[in-house]
PDB file of N, CA and C in Angstrom:
ATOM      1  N   MET A 238      -9.401  12.833   4.132  1.00  0.00           N
ATOM      2  CA  MET A 238      -8.082  12.455   3.774  1.00  0.00           C
ATOM      3  C   MET A 238      -7.796  11.039   4.256  1.00  0.00           C
ATOM      4  N   VAL A 239      -6.708  10.524   3.768  1.00  0.00           N
ATOM      5  CA  VAL A 239      -6.365   9.102   4.093  1.00  0.00           C
ATOM      6  C   VAL A 239      -5.542   9.085   5.397  1.00  0.00           C
ATOM      7  N   ASN A 240      -5.953   8.263   6.328  1.00  0.00           N
ATOM      8  CA  ASN A 240      -5.292   8.188   7.626  1.00  0.00           C
ATOM      9  C   ASN A 240      -4.687   6.791   7.802  1.00  0.00           C
ATOM     10  N   GLY A 241      -3.441   6.725   8.177  1.00  0.00           N
ATOM     11  CA  GLY A 241      -2.791   5.462   8.573  1.00  0.00           C
ATOM     12  C   GLY A 241      -2.175   4.724   7.404  1.00  0.00           C
ATOM     13  N   LEU A 242      -1.462   3.679   7.676  1.00  0.00           N
ATOM     14  CA  LEU A 242      -0.763   2.936   6.682  1.00  0.00           C
ATOM     15  C   LEU A 242      -1.718   2.155   5.773  1.00  0.00           C
ATOM     16  N   VAL A 243      -2.855   1.626   6.341  1.00  0.00           N
ATOM     17  CA  VAL A 243      -3.797   0.869   5.552  1.00  0.00           C
ATOM     18  C   VAL A 243      -4.478   1.798   4.546  1.00  0.00           C
ATOM     19  N   GLY A 244      -4.813   2.962   4.939  1.00  0.00           N
ATOM     20  CA  GLY A 244      -5.413   3.935   4.021  1.00  0.00           C
ATOM     21  C   GLY A 244      -4.472   4.301   2.882  1.00  0.00           C
ATOM     22  N   LEU A 245      -3.197   4.507   3.175  1.00  0.00           N
ATOM     23  CA  LEU A 245      -2.209   4.792   2.141  1.00  0.00           C
ATOM     24  C   LEU A 245      -2.052   3.620   1.231  1.00  0.00           C
ATOM     25  N   ALA A 246      -2.015   2.441   1.810  1.00  0.00           N
ATOM     26  CA  ALA A 246      -1.874   1.177   0.981  1.00  0.00           C
ATOM     27  C   ALA A 246      -3.062   1.088   0.022  1.00  0.00           C
ATOM     28  N   ILE A 247      -4.233   1.327   0.473  1.00  0.00           N
ATOM     29  CA  ILE A 247      -5.435   1.269  -0.383  1.00  0.00           C
ATOM     30  C   ILE A 247      -5.357   2.345  -1.478  1.00  0.00           C
ATOM     31  N   LEU A 248      -4.899   3.518  -1.100  1.00  0.00           N
ATOM     32  CA  LEU A 248      -4.800   4.616  -2.098  1.00  0.00           C
ATOM     33  C   LEU A 248      -3.777   4.244  -3.187  1.00  0.00           C
ATOM     34  N   PHE A 249      -2.607   3.699  -2.809  1.00  0.00           N
ATOM     35  CA  PHE A 249      -1.614   3.303  -3.810  1.00  0.00           C
ATOM     36  C   PHE A 249      -2.117   2.132  -4.646  1.00  0.00           C
ATOM     37  N   PHE A 250      -2.942   1.179  -4.042  1.00  0.00           N
ATOM     38  CA  PHE A 250      -3.478   0.036  -4.791  1.00  0.00           C
ATOM     39  C   PHE A 250      -4.447   0.581  -5.865  1.00  0.00           C
ATOM     40  N   VAL A 251      -5.303   1.528  -5.480  1.00  0.00           N
ATOM     41  CA  VAL A 251      -6.272   2.103  -6.407  1.00  0.00           C
ATOM     42  C   VAL A 251      -5.526   2.844  -7.487  1.00  0.00           C
ATOM     43  N   LEU A 252      -4.459   3.587  -7.190  1.00  0.00           N
ATOM     44  CA  LEU A 252      -3.678   4.242  -8.179  1.00  0.00           C
ATOM     45  C   LEU A 252      -3.070   3.283  -9.139  1.00  0.00           C
ATOM     46  N   ALA A 253      -2.550   2.117  -8.644  1.00  0.00           N
ATOM     47  CA  ALA A 253      -1.919   1.107  -9.483  1.00  0.00           C
ATOM     48  C   ALA A 253      -2.957   0.571 -10.502  1.00  0.00           C
ATOM     49  N   LEU A 254      -4.205   0.333  -9.946  1.00  0.00           N
ATOM     50  CA  LEU A 254      -5.250  -0.168 -10.868  1.00  0.00           C
ATOM     51  C   LEU A 254      -5.609   0.817 -11.941  1.00  0.00           C
ATOM     52  N   VAL A 255      -5.707   2.073 -11.579  1.00  0.00           N
ATOM     53  CA  VAL A 255      -6.011   3.127 -12.552  1.00  0.00           C
ATOM     54  C   VAL A 255      -4.916   3.237 -13.649  1.00  0.00           C
ATOM     55  N   PHE A 256      -3.681   3.272 -13.185  1.00  0.00           N
ATOM     56  CA  PHE A 256      -2.563   3.409 -14.100  1.00  0.00           C
ATOM     57  C   PHE A 256      -2.416   2.165 -14.997  1.00  0.00           C
ATOM     58  N   ALA A 257      -2.776   0.988 -14.460  1.00  0.00           N
ATOM     59  CA  ALA A 257      -2.663  -0.225 -15.271  1.00  0.00           C
ATOM     60  C   ALA A 257      -3.725  -0.205 -16.372  1.00  0.00           C
ATOM     61  N   LEU A 258      -4.957   0.324 -16.021  1.00  0.00           N
ATOM     62  CA  LEU A 258      -5.983   0.418 -16.993  1.00  0.00           C
ATOM     63  C   LEU A 258      -5.648   1.438 -18.072  1.00  0.00           C
ATOM     64  N   LEU A 259      -4.921   2.492 -17.679  1.00  0.00           N
ATOM     65  CA  LEU A 259      -4.513   3.524 -18.641  1.00  0.00           C
ATOM     66  C   LEU A 259      -3.290   3.128 -19.502  1.00  0.00           C
ATOM     67  N   GLY A 260      -2.606   2.015 -19.094  1.00  0.00           N
ATOM     68  CA  GLY A 260      -1.512   1.549 -19.858  1.00  0.00           C
ATOM     69  C   GLY A 260      -0.159   2.003 -19.372  1.00  0.00           C
ATOM     70  N   ALA A 261      -0.090   2.676 -18.263  1.00  0.00           N
ATOM     71  CA  ALA A 261       1.174   3.080 -17.693  1.00  0.00           C
ATOM     72  C   ALA A 261       1.664   2.023 -16.771  1.00  0.00           C
ATOM     73  N   ARG A 262       2.303   1.003 -17.323  1.00  0.00           N
ATOM     74  CA  ARG A 262       2.722  -0.122 -16.566  1.00  0.00           C
ATOM     75  C   ARG A 262       3.808   0.160 -15.520  1.00  0.00           C
ATOM     76  N   GLY A 263       4.715   1.081 -15.845  1.00  0.00           N
ATOM     77  CA  GLY A 263       5.798   1.411 -14.955  1.00  0.00           C
ATOM     78  C   GLY A 263       5.238   2.113 -13.660  1.00  0.00           C
ATOM     79  N   VAL A 264       4.358   3.037 -13.857  1.00  0.00           N
ATOM     80  CA  VAL A 264       3.799   3.755 -12.741  1.00  0.00           C
ATOM     81  C   VAL A 264       2.921   2.837 -11.893  1.00  0.00           C
ATOM     82  N   ALA A 265       2.211   1.934 -12.537  1.00  0.00           N
ATOM     83  CA  ALA A 265       1.316   0.973 -11.850  1.00  0.00           C
ATOM     84  C   ALA A 265       2.209  -0.004 -11.062  1.00  0.00           C
ATOM     85  N   GLY A 266       3.298  -0.440 -11.538  1.00  0.00           N
ATOM     86  CA  GLY A 266       4.183  -1.288 -10.796  1.00  0.00           C
ATOM     87  C   GLY A 266       4.772  -0.669  -9.601  1.00  0.00           C
ATOM     88  N   ILE A 267       5.186   0.569  -9.738  1.00  0.00           N
ATOM     89  CA  ILE A 267       5.721   1.362  -8.602  1.00  0.00           C
ATOM     90  C   ILE A 267       4.688   1.527  -7.499  1.00  0.00           C
ATOM     91  N   SER A 268       3.443   1.915  -7.912  1.00  0.00           N
ATOM     92  CA  SER A 268       2.385   2.150  -6.972  1.00  0.00           C
ATOM     93  C   SER A 268       2.025   0.832  -6.248  1.00  0.00           C
ATOM     94  N   MET A 269       2.041  -0.257  -6.992  1.00  0.00           N
ATOM     95  CA  MET A 269       1.718  -1.566  -6.408  1.00  0.00           C
ATOM     96  C   MET A 269       2.804  -1.996  -5.400  1.00  0.00           C
ATOM     97  N   SER A 270       4.066  -1.740  -5.715  1.00  0.00           N
ATOM     98  CA  SER A 270       5.088  -2.138  -4.775  1.00  0.00           C
ATOM     99  C   SER A 270       5.056  -1.274  -3.471  1.00  0.00           C
ATOM    100  N   ILE A 271       4.717   0.011  -3.665  1.00  0.00           N
ATOM    101  CA  ILE A 271       4.577   0.875  -2.477  1.00  0.00           C
ATOM    102  C   ILE A 271       3.392   0.390  -1.573  1.00  0.00           C
ATOM    103  N   ALA A 272       2.320   0.021  -2.212  1.00  0.00           N
ATOM    104  CA  ALA A 272       1.146  -0.486  -1.497  1.00  0.00           C
ATOM    105  C   ALA A 272       1.493  -1.756  -0.735  1.00  0.00           C
ATOM    106  N   LYS A 273       2.244  -2.647  -1.426  1.00  0.00           N
ATOM    107  CA  LYS A 273       2.669  -3.875  -0.805  1.00  0.00           C
ATOM    108  C   LYS A 273       3.519  -3.654   0.418  1.00  0.00           C
ATOM    109  N   TRP A 274       4.492  -2.722   0.325  1.00  0.00           N
ATOM    110  CA  TRP A 274       5.396  -2.521   1.465  1.00  0.00           C
ATOM    111  C   TRP A 274       4.639  -1.796   2.621  1.00  0.00           C
ATOM    112  N   LEU A 275       3.666  -0.936   2.332  1.00  0.00           N
ATOM    113  CA  LEU A 275       2.901  -0.334   3.361  1.00  0.00           C
ATOM    114  C   LEU A 275       2.044  -1.340   4.130  1.00  0.00           C
ATOM    115  N   VAL A 276       1.507  -2.348   3.432  1.00  0.00           N
ATOM    116  CA  VAL A 276       0.704  -3.399   4.069  1.00  0.00           C
ATOM    117  C   VAL A 276       1.629  -4.272   4.938  1.00  0.00           C
ATOM    118  N   ILE A 277       2.826  -4.546   4.436  1.00  0.00           N
ATOM    119  CA  ILE A 277       3.773  -5.368   5.183  1.00  0.00           C
ATOM    120  C   ILE A 277       4.195  -4.632   6.497  1.00  0.00           C
ATOM    121  N   ILE A 278       4.451  -3.321   6.352  1.00  0.00           N
ATOM    122  CA  ILE A 278       4.838  -2.508   7.532  1.00  0.00           C
ATOM    123  C   ILE A 278       3.702  -2.480   8.558  1.00  0.00           C
ATOM    124  N   PHE A 279       2.455  -2.325   8.043  1.00  0.00           N
ATOM    125  CA  PHE A 279       1.295  -2.295   8.933  1.00  0.00           C
ATOM    126  C   PHE A 279       1.107  -3.610   9.666  1.00  0.00           C
ATOM    127  N   ILE A 280       1.275  -4.693   9.004  1.00  0.00           N
ATOM    128  CA  ILE A 280       1.151  -6.017   9.675  1.00  0.00           C
ATOM    129  C   ILE A 280       2.221  -6.213  10.676  1.00  0.00           C
ATOM    130  N   VAL A 281       3.474  -5.870  10.413  1.00  0.00           N
ATOM    131  CA  VAL A 281       4.556  -6.002  11.361  1.00  0.00           C
ATOM    132  C   VAL A 281       4.262  -5.108  12.599  1.00  0.00           C
ATOM    133  N   LEU A 282       3.839  -3.931  12.391  1.00  0.00           N
ATOM    134  CA  LEU A 282       3.575  -3.014  13.522  1.00  0.00           C
ATOM    135  C   LEU A 282       2.365  -3.513  14.288  1.00  0.00           C
ATOM    136  N   ALA A 283       1.364  -4.056  13.662  1.00  0.00           N
ATOM    137  CA  ALA A 283       0.211  -4.601  14.375  1.00  0.00           C
ATOM    138  C   ALA A 283       0.614  -5.748  15.221  1.00  0.00           C
ATOM    139  N   ILE A 284       1.452  -6.629  14.712  1.00  0.00           N
ATOM    140  CA  ILE A 284       1.915  -7.787  15.485  1.00  0.00           C
ATOM    141  C   ILE A 284       2.763  -7.357  16.666  1.00  0.00           C
ATOM    142  N   ILE A 285       3.597  -6.373  16.463  1.00  0.00           N
ATOM    143  CA  ILE A 285       4.449  -5.890  17.581  1.00  0.00           C
ATOM    144  C   ILE A 285       3.562  -5.216  18.646  1.00  0.00           C
ATOM    145  N   SER A 286       2.576  -4.506  18.226  1.00  0.00           N
ATOM    146  CA  SER A 286       1.696  -3.837  19.168  1.00  0.00           C
ATOM    147  C   SER A 286       0.842  -4.791  20.007  1.00  0.00           C
ATOM    148  N   LEU A 287       0.470  -5.950  19.349  1.00  0.00           N
ATOM    149  CA  LEU A 287      -0.264  -6.959  20.082  1.00  0.00           C
ATOM    150  C   LEU A 287       0.565  -7.697  21.038  1.00  0.00           C
ATOM    151  N   LEU A 288       1.849  -7.877  20.746  1.00  0.00           N
ATOM    152  CA  LEU A 288       2.778  -8.635  21.653  1.00  0.00           C
ATOM    153  C   LEU A 288       3.195  -7.774  22.853  1.00  0.00           C
ATOM    154  N   LEU A 289       3.195  -6.460  22.685  1.00  0.00           N
ATOM    155  CA  LEU A 289       3.704  -5.596  23.819  1.00  0.00           C
ATOM    156  C   LEU A 289       2.599  -5.181  24.710  1.00  0.00           C
TER     157      LEU A 289
END
């Protein structure tokens, strides 16, 4: 199973690629935006954990 924010971001990125290839642009866009936000959250949390 997928563990952590990075794993979820990769999962949503792969889903976005699959749906884009199948022609479901709306679902691909939503999956890509979720992946983008998960990566942003991961980076912010990683920076905070390094500073503390």
